[in-house]
Short mmCIF file of C-alpha atoms in Angstrom, two decimals:
data_model
loop_
_atom_site.label_atom_id
_atom_site.label_comp_id
_atom_site.label_asym_id
_atom_site.label_seq_id
_atom_site.Cartn_x
_atom_site.Cartn_y
_atom_site.Cartn_z
CA MET A 22 27.17 66.92 -59.00
CA LYS A 23 24.65 64.20 -59.28
CA THR A 24 27.11 61.43 -60.18
CA ASN A 25 28.87 62.02 -57.57
CA ILE A 26 25.84 62.07 -54.58
CA LEU A 27 25.36 59.03 -55.98
CA ILE A 28 29.30 57.85 -55.31
CA SER A 29 29.12 58.73 -52.69
CA LEU A 30 25.56 56.95 -51.46
CA PHE A 31 27.09 54.08 -53.19
CA PHE A 32 29.44 53.76 -50.74
CA LEU A 33 28.45 55.16 -47.61
CA LEU A 34 25.60 51.46 -48.42
CA SER A 35 28.50 49.18 -48.91
CA ALA A 36 30.29 50.75 -45.46
CA CYS A 37 27.27 50.22 -43.81
CA SER A 38 26.67 46.92 -45.44
CA ASN A 39 29.77 46.01 -44.88
CA LYS A 40 29.51 46.59 -41.20
CA TYR A 41 26.34 44.67 -40.92
CA GLU A 42 28.14 41.22 -42.09
CA SER A 43 30.87 42.20 -40.02
CA ILE A 44 28.68 42.83 -36.91
CA VAL A 45 26.84 39.35 -38.29
CA ASN A 46 30.37 37.40 -38.50
CA SER A 47 31.19 38.24 -35.40
CA ALA A 48 28.03 37.79 -33.26
CA PRO A 49 28.82 34.44 -31.08
CA ALA A 50 26.83 31.62 -31.52
CA PRO A 51 23.76 30.72 -29.63
CA GLY A 52 24.10 28.43 -26.78
CA LEU A 53 22.21 25.02 -26.99
CA SER A 54 22.63 22.99 -23.84
CA PHE A 55 21.24 19.63 -22.19
CA ASN A 56 20.03 19.00 -18.68
CA LYS A 57 21.21 15.40 -18.89
CA ASP A 58 22.94 14.50 -23.10
CA THR A 59 22.43 10.58 -22.63
CA ILE A 60 18.98 9.46 -21.89
CA THR A 61 18.56 6.06 -20.95
CA ILE A 62 14.44 4.84 -21.25
CA ARG A 63 12.60 2.27 -21.55
CA GLU A 64 10.74 0.75 -25.09
CA LYS A 65 7.44 1.74 -26.06
CA ASP A 66 6.72 3.25 -22.86
CA TYR A 67 5.06 6.25 -24.74
CA SER A 68 2.81 7.98 -21.44
CA ASN A 69 5.69 7.36 -19.46
CA ILE A 70 2.59 5.78 -16.93
CA ASN A 71 4.84 5.46 -13.65
CA TRP A 72 5.71 8.90 -14.01
CA THR A 73 10.08 8.51 -13.92
CA ASN A 74 12.40 11.22 -14.70
CA ASN A 75 14.43 9.04 -17.55
CA GLY A 76 12.30 10.49 -20.58
CA ARG A 77 12.64 13.90 -19.70
CA LEU A 78 15.13 16.20 -21.46
CA THR A 79 15.33 20.07 -21.00
CA PHE A 80 16.93 22.11 -23.78
CA TYR A 81 18.80 25.22 -22.02
CA CYS A 82 18.94 27.73 -24.84
CA SER A 83 20.41 31.12 -25.13
CA SER A 84 20.82 34.43 -27.49
CA PRO A 85 21.01 37.77 -26.62
CA ASN A 86 19.19 38.98 -29.76
CA HIS A 87 16.08 35.96 -27.28
CA GLU A 88 14.42 34.80 -30.75
CA LEU A 89 15.67 31.19 -31.30
CA ASN A 90 14.04 27.96 -33.59
CA LEU A 91 14.98 24.67 -32.14
CA GLN A 92 14.99 21.50 -34.53
CA LEU A 93 15.01 17.76 -34.27
CA SER A 94 16.66 15.30 -36.62
CA ASP A 95 16.58 11.64 -36.32
CA THR A 96 17.08 8.94 -39.29
CA SER A 97 15.56 6.32 -37.26
CA GLY A 98 11.98 6.84 -37.10
CA LYS A 99 11.79 5.07 -34.06
CA VAL A 100 12.55 8.42 -31.68
CA HIS A 101 10.09 11.10 -30.65
CA ILE A 102 10.89 13.72 -28.32
CA LEU A 103 7.12 15.53 -27.72
CA TYR A 104 6.36 18.51 -26.67
CA ARG A 105 2.60 19.72 -25.18
CA GLY A 106 2.00 16.39 -27.37
CA ASP A 107 3.50 17.12 -30.43
CA ASP A 108 6.53 15.55 -32.08
CA LEU A 109 9.40 17.67 -33.22
CA ILE A 110 11.39 14.60 -34.52
CA ASN A 111 11.69 15.58 -37.63
CA LYS A 112 9.05 18.79 -37.72
CA SER A 113 9.44 22.49 -38.31
CA PRO A 114 11.61 24.56 -35.65
CA LEU A 115 10.09 24.93 -32.54
CA PRO A 116 10.19 28.96 -31.78
CA VAL A 117 11.37 28.67 -28.07
CA ILE A 118 13.29 32.10 -25.40
CA ASP A 119 14.69 30.61 -22.56
CA SER A 120 14.04 26.53 -22.15
CA VAL A 121 11.59 23.83 -23.26
CA LEU A 122 10.97 20.39 -21.11
CA VAL A 123 10.00 17.33 -23.46
CA PHE A 124 9.62 13.81 -23.44
CA CYS A 125 11.92 11.35 -24.79
CA ASN A 126 10.32 7.84 -25.29
CA CYS A 127 11.14 5.30 -28.04
CA ASP A 128 9.65 1.92 -30.01
CA THR A 129 12.33 -0.59 -30.32
CA PRO A 130 15.76 -1.38 -27.97
CA GLY A 131 18.76 0.14 -29.70
CA ILE A 132 21.27 3.12 -29.01
CA TYR A 133 19.76 6.37 -31.13
CA SER A 134 21.43 9.82 -31.91
CA VAL A 135 19.36 13.38 -31.83
CA ASP A 136 20.54 15.84 -33.73
CA CYS A 137 19.91 19.56 -32.23
CA LEU A 138 19.56 22.89 -34.24
CA LEU A 139 19.50 25.81 -32.72
CA THR A 140 19.38 29.57 -34.61
CA ASP A 141 19.27 32.34 -33.84
CA ARG A 142 17.55 35.40 -36.00
CA LEU A 143 20.94 36.69 -37.66
CA GLY A 144 21.88 33.05 -38.84
CA LYS A 145 23.80 31.87 -36.03
CA VAL A 146 23.63 27.85 -35.22
CA SER A 147 24.55 25.59 -32.71
CA GLN A 148 24.08 21.97 -32.86
CA LYS A 149 24.60 19.20 -30.69
CA GLN A 150 23.64 15.84 -30.02
CA ILE A 151 21.28 13.28 -28.02
CA ILE A 152 21.93 9.76 -27.80
CA VAL A 153 18.79 7.56 -26.42
CA ARG A 154 19.40 4.32 -24.99
CA CYS A 155 16.38 2.36 -25.44
CA LEU A 156 16.40 -0.54 -22.82
CA SER A 157 14.01 -3.92 -23.36
CA ASN A 158 11.01 -4.21 -20.91
CA GLN A 159 11.89 -6.67 -18.94
CA PRO A 160 9.31 -9.35 -17.77
CA ALA A 161 8.36 -8.88 -13.99
CA ARG A 162 8.59 -11.64 -12.19
CA PRO A 163 6.03 -13.39 -10.24
CA SER A 164 6.05 -14.53 -6.18
CA PHE A 165 3.72 -15.23 -4.23
CA LEU A 166 3.22 -16.67 -0.05
CA PHE A 167 -0.19 -18.34 1.22
CA SER A 168 -1.32 -18.60 4.91
CA ALA A 169 -4.11 -19.90 6.37
CA LEU A 170 -6.46 -17.94 8.64
CA ASP A 171 -7.31 -18.18 11.38
CA THR A 172 -11.52 -17.99 11.22
CA TYR A 173 -13.43 -20.84 10.28
CA GLN A 174 -16.77 -21.83 8.62
CA LEU A 175 -18.76 -24.95 8.69
CA GLN A 176 -16.98 -26.90 5.22
CA SER A 177 -14.75 -23.56 4.13
CA TRP A 178 -10.81 -23.33 4.82
CA PRO A 179 -9.88 -19.65 3.95
CA TYR A 180 -6.99 -18.44 2.78
CA ARG A 181 -4.77 -15.32 1.92
CA PHE A 182 -2.56 -15.10 -1.00
CA ASP A 183 0.31 -12.32 -1.05
CA ALA A 184 1.62 -11.55 -4.50
CA SER A 185 3.80 -8.39 -3.20
CA LEU A 186 7.02 -10.18 -3.10
CA SER A 187 7.23 -9.90 -6.89
CA GLN A 188 9.51 -8.02 -8.55
CA LYS A 189 9.62 -4.98 -12.17
CA PRO A 190 12.30 -3.72 -11.33
CA ASP A 191 12.02 -0.97 -14.85
CA GLY A 192 8.39 -0.68 -13.97
CA ILE A 193 5.16 -0.99 -11.79
CA ILE A 194 2.97 -4.54 -12.11
CA THR A 195 -0.43 -3.08 -12.51
CA THR A 196 -2.55 -6.97 -11.67
CA TYR A 197 -2.06 -10.11 -10.78
CA HIS A 198 -3.86 -12.68 -12.11
CA PHE A 199 -4.27 -16.06 -9.73
CA SER A 200 -5.35 -19.36 -11.31
CA ILE A 201 -7.76 -21.72 -8.26
CA ASN A 202 -8.39 -25.40 -9.44
CA GLY A 203 -8.48 -23.86 -12.91
CA GLN A 204 -10.49 -20.61 -12.17
CA PRO A 205 -8.71 -17.35 -12.84
CA VAL A 206 -8.99 -14.64 -10.42
CA VAL A 207 -7.78 -11.40 -11.36
CA SER A 208 -6.90 -8.90 -8.74
CA SER A 209 -5.50 -5.10 -9.30
CA VAL A 210 -4.09 -5.50 -6.02
CA PRO A 211 -1.13 -8.03 -4.24
CA VAL A 212 -3.13 -9.53 -1.72
CA MET A 213 -6.57 -11.34 -1.13
CA ASP A 214 -8.31 -13.78 0.62
CA TYR A 215 -10.17 -16.73 -1.49
CA VAL A 216 -12.15 -19.73 1.00
CA PHE A 217 -11.42 -23.17 -0.65
CA HIS A 218 -15.24 -25.55 -0.08
CA ALA A 219 -13.16 -29.02 0.07
CA LYS A 220 -10.07 -30.81 1.03
CA GLY A 221 -7.80 -32.29 -0.29
CA THR A 222 -4.90 -30.42 -2.99
CA HIS A 223 -5.40 -27.26 -4.89
CA GLU A 224 -3.43 -25.62 -7.94
CA VAL A 225 -2.70 -22.33 -7.46
CA GLY A 226 -1.05 -20.38 -10.21
CA LEU A 227 0.21 -16.76 -10.66
CA PHE A 228 1.00 -14.70 -13.68
CA VAL A 229 1.47 -10.89 -13.19
CA THR A 230 1.18 -7.64 -15.65
CA ASP A 231 3.38 -4.74 -15.78
CA ASP A 232 2.39 -0.95 -16.61
CA LEU A 233 3.39 -1.40 -20.36
CA GLY A 234 1.35 -4.63 -20.74
CA LYS A 235 3.38 -7.17 -20.54
CA ASN A 236 2.70 -10.84 -19.15
CA SER A 237 5.27 -12.64 -16.60
CA ASP A 238 5.75 -16.18 -16.58
CA THR A 239 3.34 -18.86 -14.68
CA ILE A 240 4.05 -20.11 -11.38
CA HIS A 241 2.77 -22.65 -9.43
CA GLN A 242 2.54 -24.02 -6.22
CA GLN A 243 -0.03 -27.02 -4.35
CA ILE A 244 -2.08 -26.49 -1.15
CA LEU A 245 -3.06 -29.53 0.78
CA ILE A 246 -6.03 -28.98 2.50
CA GLN A 247 -6.68 -32.06 5.56
#
């Protein structure tokens, strides 16, 4: 009698185990998608200083179990995907529910792929790749105009310099470095006034610095005061 009970219990447990395994096997994998499959960013833009959307990425995760873990991997060592200041690349899985907003940056120009692995509590897995296209930081192009101001002072000739035509297509210009007769004059804005105190030919140069600290070439113009 006891043996029959044990045999019946064994078959009952086996049936339950098979049923559970069948449910697990038939369960759909969790859903994983992104707001964009390719990210185009500049090299070394670690702080997203311009607050552009280029490096921002949203993971959309879905599962009826609502217990998910997201893991990212990259073999290059050049790509960084930050969540609340922590780099998720090649780290422990991040628990997620519905969506995660992250910021991507990269050390050097190139095209990289990041493997994304989403696992639910049943062990079901979804895997996708993100392509990271990292571009070189292009140097700014300096340009400036100058004009004499209408005010007059004895032995003083005031001029206005306007460098607002300087260009930086993939970022912003943060500093304007003028050089007037070899004397450096640094400004955070493109327009500045300067007073000359002697007639003759004056040499004026300009280079600019972008938001990632890269300097442009230097251009020169001459001003003749008679």
